[in-house]
CSV table of C-alpha atoms in Angstrom, one decimal:
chain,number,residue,atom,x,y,z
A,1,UNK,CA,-18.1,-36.5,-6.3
A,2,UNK,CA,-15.5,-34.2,-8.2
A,3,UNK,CA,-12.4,-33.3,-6.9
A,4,UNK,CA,-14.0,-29.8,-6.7
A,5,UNK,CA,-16.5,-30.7,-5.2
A,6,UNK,CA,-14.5,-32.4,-2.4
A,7,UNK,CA,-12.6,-29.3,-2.3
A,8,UNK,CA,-15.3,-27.4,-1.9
A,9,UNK,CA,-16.7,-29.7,1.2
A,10,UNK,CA,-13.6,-29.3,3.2
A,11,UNK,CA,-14.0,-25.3,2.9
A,12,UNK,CA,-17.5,-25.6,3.7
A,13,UNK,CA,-16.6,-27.9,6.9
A,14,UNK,CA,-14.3,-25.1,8.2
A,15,UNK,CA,-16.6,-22.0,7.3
A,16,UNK,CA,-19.2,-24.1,9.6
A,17,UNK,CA,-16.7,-24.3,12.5
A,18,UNK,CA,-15.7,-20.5,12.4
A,19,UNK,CA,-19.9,-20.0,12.3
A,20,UNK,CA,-20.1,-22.3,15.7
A,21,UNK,CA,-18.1,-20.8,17.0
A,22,UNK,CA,-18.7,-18.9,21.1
A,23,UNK,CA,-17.5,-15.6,21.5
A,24,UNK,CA,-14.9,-15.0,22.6
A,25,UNK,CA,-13.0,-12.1,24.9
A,26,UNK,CA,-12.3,-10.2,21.7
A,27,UNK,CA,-15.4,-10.6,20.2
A,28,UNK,CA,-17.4,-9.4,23.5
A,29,UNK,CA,-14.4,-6.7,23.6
A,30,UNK,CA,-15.1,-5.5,20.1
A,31,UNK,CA,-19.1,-4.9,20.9
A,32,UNK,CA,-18.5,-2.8,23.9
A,33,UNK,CA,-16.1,-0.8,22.3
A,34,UNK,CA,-18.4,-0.8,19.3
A,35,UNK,CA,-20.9,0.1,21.8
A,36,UNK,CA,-19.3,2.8,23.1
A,37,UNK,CA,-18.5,4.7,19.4
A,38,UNK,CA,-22.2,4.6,18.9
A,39,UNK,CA,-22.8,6.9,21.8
A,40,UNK,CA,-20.6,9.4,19.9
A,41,UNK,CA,-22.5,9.4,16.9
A,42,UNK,CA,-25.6,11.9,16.2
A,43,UNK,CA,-28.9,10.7,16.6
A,44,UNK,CA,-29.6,12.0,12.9
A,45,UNK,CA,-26.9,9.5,11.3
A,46,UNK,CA,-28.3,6.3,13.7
A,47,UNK,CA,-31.6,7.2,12.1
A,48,UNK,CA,-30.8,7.6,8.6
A,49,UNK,CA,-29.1,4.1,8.6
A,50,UNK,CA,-32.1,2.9,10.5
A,51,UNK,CA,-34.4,4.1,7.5
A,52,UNK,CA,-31.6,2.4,5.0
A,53,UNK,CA,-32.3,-0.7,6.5
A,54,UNK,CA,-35.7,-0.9,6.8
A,55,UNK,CA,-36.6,0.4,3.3
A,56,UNK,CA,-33.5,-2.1,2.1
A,57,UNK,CA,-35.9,-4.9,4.0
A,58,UNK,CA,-39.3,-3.9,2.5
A,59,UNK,CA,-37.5,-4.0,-1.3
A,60,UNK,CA,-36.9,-7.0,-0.8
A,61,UNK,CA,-39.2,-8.8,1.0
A,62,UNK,CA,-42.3,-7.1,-1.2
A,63,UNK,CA,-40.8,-5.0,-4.6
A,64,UNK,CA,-39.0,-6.5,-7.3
A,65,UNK,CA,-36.2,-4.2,-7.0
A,66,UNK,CA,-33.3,-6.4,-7.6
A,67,UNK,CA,-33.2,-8.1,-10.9
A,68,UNK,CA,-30.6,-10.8,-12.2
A,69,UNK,CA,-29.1,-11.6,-15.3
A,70,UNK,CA,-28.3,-15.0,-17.2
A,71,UNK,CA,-28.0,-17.9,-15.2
A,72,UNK,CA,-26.2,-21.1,-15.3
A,73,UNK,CA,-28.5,-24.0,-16.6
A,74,UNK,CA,-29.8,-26.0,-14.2
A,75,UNK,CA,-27.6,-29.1,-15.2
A,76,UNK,CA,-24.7,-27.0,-14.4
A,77,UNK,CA,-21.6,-28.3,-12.1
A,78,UNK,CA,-20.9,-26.6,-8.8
A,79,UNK,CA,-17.9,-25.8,-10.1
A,80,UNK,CA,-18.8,-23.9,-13.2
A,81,UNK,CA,-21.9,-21.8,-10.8
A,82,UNK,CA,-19.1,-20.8,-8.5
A,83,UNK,CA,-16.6,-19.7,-11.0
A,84,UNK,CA,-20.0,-17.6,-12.2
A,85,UNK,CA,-20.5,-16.6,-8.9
A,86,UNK,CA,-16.7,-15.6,-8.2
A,87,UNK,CA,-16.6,-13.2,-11.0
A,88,UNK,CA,-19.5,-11.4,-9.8
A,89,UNK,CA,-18.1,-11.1,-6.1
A,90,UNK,CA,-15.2,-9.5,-7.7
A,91,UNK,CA,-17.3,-7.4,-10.2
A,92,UNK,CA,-19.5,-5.9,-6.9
A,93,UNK,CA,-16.1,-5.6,-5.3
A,94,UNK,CA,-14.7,-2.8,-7.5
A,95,UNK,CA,-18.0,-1.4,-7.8
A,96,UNK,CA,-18.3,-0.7,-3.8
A,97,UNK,CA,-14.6,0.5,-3.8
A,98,UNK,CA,-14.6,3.6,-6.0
A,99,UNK,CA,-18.0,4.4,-3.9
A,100,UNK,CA,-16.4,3.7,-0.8
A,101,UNK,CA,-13.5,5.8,-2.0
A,102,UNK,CA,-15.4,8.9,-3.3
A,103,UNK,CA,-18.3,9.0,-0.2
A,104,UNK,CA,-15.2,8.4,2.2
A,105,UNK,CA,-13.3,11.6,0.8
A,106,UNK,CA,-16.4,13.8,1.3
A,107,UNK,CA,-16.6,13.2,5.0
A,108,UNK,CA,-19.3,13.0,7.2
A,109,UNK,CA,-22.0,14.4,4.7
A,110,UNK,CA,-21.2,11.3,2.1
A,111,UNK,CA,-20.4,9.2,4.3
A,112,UNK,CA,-24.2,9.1,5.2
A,113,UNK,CA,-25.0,8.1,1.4
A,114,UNK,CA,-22.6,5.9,1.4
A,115,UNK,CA,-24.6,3.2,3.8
A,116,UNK,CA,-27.6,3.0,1.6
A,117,UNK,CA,-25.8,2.8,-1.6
A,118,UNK,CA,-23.8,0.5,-0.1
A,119,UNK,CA,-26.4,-2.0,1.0
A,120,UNK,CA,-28.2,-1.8,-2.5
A,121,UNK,CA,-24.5,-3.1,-3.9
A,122,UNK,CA,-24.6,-6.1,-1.1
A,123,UNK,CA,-28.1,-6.8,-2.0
A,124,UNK,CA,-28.3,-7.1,-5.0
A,125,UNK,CA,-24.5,-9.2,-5.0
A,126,UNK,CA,-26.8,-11.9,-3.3
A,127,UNK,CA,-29.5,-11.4,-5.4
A,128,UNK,CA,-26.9,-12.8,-8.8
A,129,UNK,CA,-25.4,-15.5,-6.7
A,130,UNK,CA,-28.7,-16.7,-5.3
A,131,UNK,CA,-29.8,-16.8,-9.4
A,132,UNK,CA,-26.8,-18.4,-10.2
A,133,UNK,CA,-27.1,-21.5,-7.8
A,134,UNK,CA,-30.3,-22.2,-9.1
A,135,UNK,CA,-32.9,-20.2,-6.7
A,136,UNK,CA,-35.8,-18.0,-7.5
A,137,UNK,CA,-35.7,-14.8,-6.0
A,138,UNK,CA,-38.9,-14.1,-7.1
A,139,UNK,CA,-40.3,-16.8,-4.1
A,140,UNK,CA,-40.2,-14.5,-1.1
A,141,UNK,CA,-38.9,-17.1,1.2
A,142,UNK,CA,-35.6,-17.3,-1.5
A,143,UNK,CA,-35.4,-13.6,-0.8
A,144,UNK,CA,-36.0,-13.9,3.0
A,145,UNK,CA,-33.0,-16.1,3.1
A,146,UNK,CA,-30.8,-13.4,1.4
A,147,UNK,CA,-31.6,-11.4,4.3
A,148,UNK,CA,-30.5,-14.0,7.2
A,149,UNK,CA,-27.4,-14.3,4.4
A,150,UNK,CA,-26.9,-10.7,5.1
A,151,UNK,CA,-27.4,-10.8,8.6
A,152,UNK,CA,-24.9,-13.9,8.9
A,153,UNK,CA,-22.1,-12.1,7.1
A,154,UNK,CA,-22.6,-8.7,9.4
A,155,UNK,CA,-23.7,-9.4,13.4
A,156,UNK,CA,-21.8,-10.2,16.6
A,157,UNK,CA,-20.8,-14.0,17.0
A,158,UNK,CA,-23.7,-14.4,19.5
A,159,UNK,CA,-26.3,-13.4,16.8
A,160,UNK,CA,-23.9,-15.3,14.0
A,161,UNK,CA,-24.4,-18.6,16.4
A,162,UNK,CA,-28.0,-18.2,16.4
A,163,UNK,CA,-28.8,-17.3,12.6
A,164,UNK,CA,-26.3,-20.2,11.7
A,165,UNK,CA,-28.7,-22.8,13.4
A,166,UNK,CA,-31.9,-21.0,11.9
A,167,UNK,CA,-30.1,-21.8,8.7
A,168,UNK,CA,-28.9,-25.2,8.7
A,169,UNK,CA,-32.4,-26.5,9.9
A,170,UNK,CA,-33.8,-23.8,6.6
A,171,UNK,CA,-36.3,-26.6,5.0
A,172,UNK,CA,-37.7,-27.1,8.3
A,173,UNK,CA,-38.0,-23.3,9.2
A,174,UNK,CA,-38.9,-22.1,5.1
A,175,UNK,CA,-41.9,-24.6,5.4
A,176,UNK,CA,-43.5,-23.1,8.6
A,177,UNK,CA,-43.4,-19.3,7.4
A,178,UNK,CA,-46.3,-17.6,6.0
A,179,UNK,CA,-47.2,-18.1,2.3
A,180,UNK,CA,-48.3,-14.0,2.0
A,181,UNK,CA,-44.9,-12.2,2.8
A,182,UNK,CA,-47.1,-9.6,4.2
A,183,UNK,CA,-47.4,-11.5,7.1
A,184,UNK,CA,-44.0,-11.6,7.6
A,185,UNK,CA,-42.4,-9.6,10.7
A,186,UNK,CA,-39.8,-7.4,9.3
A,187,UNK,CA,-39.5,-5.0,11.8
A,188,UNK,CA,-37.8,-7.8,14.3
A,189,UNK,CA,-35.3,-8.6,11.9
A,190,UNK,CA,-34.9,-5.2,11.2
A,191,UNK,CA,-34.3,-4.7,14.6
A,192,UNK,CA,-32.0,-7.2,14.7
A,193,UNK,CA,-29.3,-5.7,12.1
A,194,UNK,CA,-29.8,-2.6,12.9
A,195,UNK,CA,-27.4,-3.0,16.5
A,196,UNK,CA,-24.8,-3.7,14.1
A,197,UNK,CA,-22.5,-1.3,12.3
A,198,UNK,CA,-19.0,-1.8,11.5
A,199,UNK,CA,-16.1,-0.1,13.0
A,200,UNK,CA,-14.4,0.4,10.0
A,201,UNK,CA,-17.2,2.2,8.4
A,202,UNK,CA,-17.7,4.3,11.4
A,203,UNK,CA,-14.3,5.6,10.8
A,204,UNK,CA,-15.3,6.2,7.3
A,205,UNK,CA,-17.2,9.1,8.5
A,206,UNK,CA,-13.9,10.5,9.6
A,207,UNK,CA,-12.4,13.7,6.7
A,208,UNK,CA,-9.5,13.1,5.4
A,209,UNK,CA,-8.3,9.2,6.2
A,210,UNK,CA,-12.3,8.5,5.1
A,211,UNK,CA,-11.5,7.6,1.6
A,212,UNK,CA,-8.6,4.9,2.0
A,213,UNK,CA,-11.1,3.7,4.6
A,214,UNK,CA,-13.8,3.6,2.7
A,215,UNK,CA,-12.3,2.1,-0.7
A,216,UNK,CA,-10.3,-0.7,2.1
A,217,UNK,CA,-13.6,-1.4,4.5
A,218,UNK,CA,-16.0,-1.7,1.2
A,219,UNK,CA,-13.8,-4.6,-0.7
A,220,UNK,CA,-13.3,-6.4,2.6
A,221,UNK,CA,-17.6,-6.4,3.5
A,222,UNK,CA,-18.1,-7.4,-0.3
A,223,UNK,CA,-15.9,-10.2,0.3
A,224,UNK,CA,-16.7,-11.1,3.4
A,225,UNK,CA,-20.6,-10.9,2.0
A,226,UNK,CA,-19.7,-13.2,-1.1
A,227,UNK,CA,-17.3,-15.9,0.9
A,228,UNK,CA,-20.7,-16.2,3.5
A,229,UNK,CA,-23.2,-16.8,0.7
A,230,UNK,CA,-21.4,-19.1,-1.0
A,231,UNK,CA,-21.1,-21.1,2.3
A,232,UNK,CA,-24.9,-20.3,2.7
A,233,UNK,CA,-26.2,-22.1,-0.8
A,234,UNK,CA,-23.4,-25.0,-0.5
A,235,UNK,CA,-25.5,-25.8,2.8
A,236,UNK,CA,-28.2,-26.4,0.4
A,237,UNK,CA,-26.5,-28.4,-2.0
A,238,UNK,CA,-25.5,-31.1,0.5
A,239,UNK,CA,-27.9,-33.4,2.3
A,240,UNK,CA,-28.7,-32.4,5.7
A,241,UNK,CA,-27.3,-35.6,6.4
A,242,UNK,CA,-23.6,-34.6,5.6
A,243,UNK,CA,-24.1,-30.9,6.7
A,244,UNK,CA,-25.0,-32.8,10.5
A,245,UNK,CA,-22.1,-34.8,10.3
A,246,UNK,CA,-19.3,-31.8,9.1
């Protein structure tokens, strides 16, 4: 094992902690005041992000939307896939910050667009690093486990504890779903997300202070996307053996 790689390990123990975590006061806290802002917001915007989410699931789990580019060869060191994968993190992350910036300053009008646009940016992020670790996307099950990636990186600690354990038992789990991703249930898991919306892109609905927000709130989710994914495929990468023991 490389130095890197040991490196990489120790990060990957901690990221698990933080992913075991309960929640706590804050966190139970943060979704009732969460809660509470999505009272104040029309029923036409709840909707709208509803039908970006679902149609974001369907692309994915049935179209060939998302395309990737050169990968690394399969005989490729962790090290030299993540310093792939680390470029295009920080690629996607200017990318979603000029749109963050320029939906933010139009208010509440492009602050709708920005959700879908938004998502297709996240998406197809996981898309590249998944390609770049060595998956196929085009095996619907890869592309199912973006999704829980997605999920991971954007739900309450209570649903983070439970998708977490989904994952880390993914061999088992992968080998038990359906062979025809038509016969996979979307709609739950599009259920699922769809109770969680970020505070900080709430605000981005907000004239006038939407556009800092936006440009801030976008880098931080791109981030905060790429940092869980990379946890996500270095779970792979490591015998469940060690992954039980971290």
């Amino acid at each position: 094992m490389t130095s890197y790689e040991e490196q990489a390990h120790l990060q990957l123990q901690f990221w698990q902690h933080k992913m075991k975590k309960k929640p706590s006061f804050t966190d139970r806290l943060s979704k009732t005041v969460q809660t509470k802002l999505n009272s104040y917001i029309p029923d036409k915007v709840h909707k709208a992000i509803t039908v970006a989410i679902e149609k974001m699931i369907k692309a994915v789990l049935f179209g060939a939307k998302y395309t990737t580019g050169k990968v690394p060869e399969e005989t490729a060191s962790l090290q030299s896939r993540e310093a792939y994968v680390r470029t295009q993190i920080e690629f996607y992350q200017k990318t979603a910050t000029i749109e963050g910036a320029v939906t933010g300053a139009g208010g509440i009008l492009l602050g709708l667009a920005d959700f879908p646009i938004l998502i297709g940016i996240k998406i197809k992020l996981l898309f590249d690093i998944a390609a770049l670790y060595g998956y196929d996307v085009k095996d619907y099950k890869e592309r199912l486990y973006i999704l829980y990636i997605f999920q991971l990186a954007f739900c309450s600690q209570q649903r983070r504890n439970e998708v977490y354990e989904l994952m880390v038992g993914w061999q088992g789990y992968s080998g038990q779903l359906p062979d025809n991703a038509a016969e996979f249930d979307w709609r739950i898991f599009q259920q699922e997300y769809r109770d969680y919306i970020d505070l900080a892109k709430m605000a981005q609905l907000v004239p006038v202070i939407g556009a800092a927000v936006g440009a801030i709130a976008n880098y931080k989710l791109i981030a905060q996307l790429g940092e869980t994914a990379i946890n996500c495929y270095r779970m792979r990468r490591i015998s469940p053996l060690q992954i039980l023991n971290m």
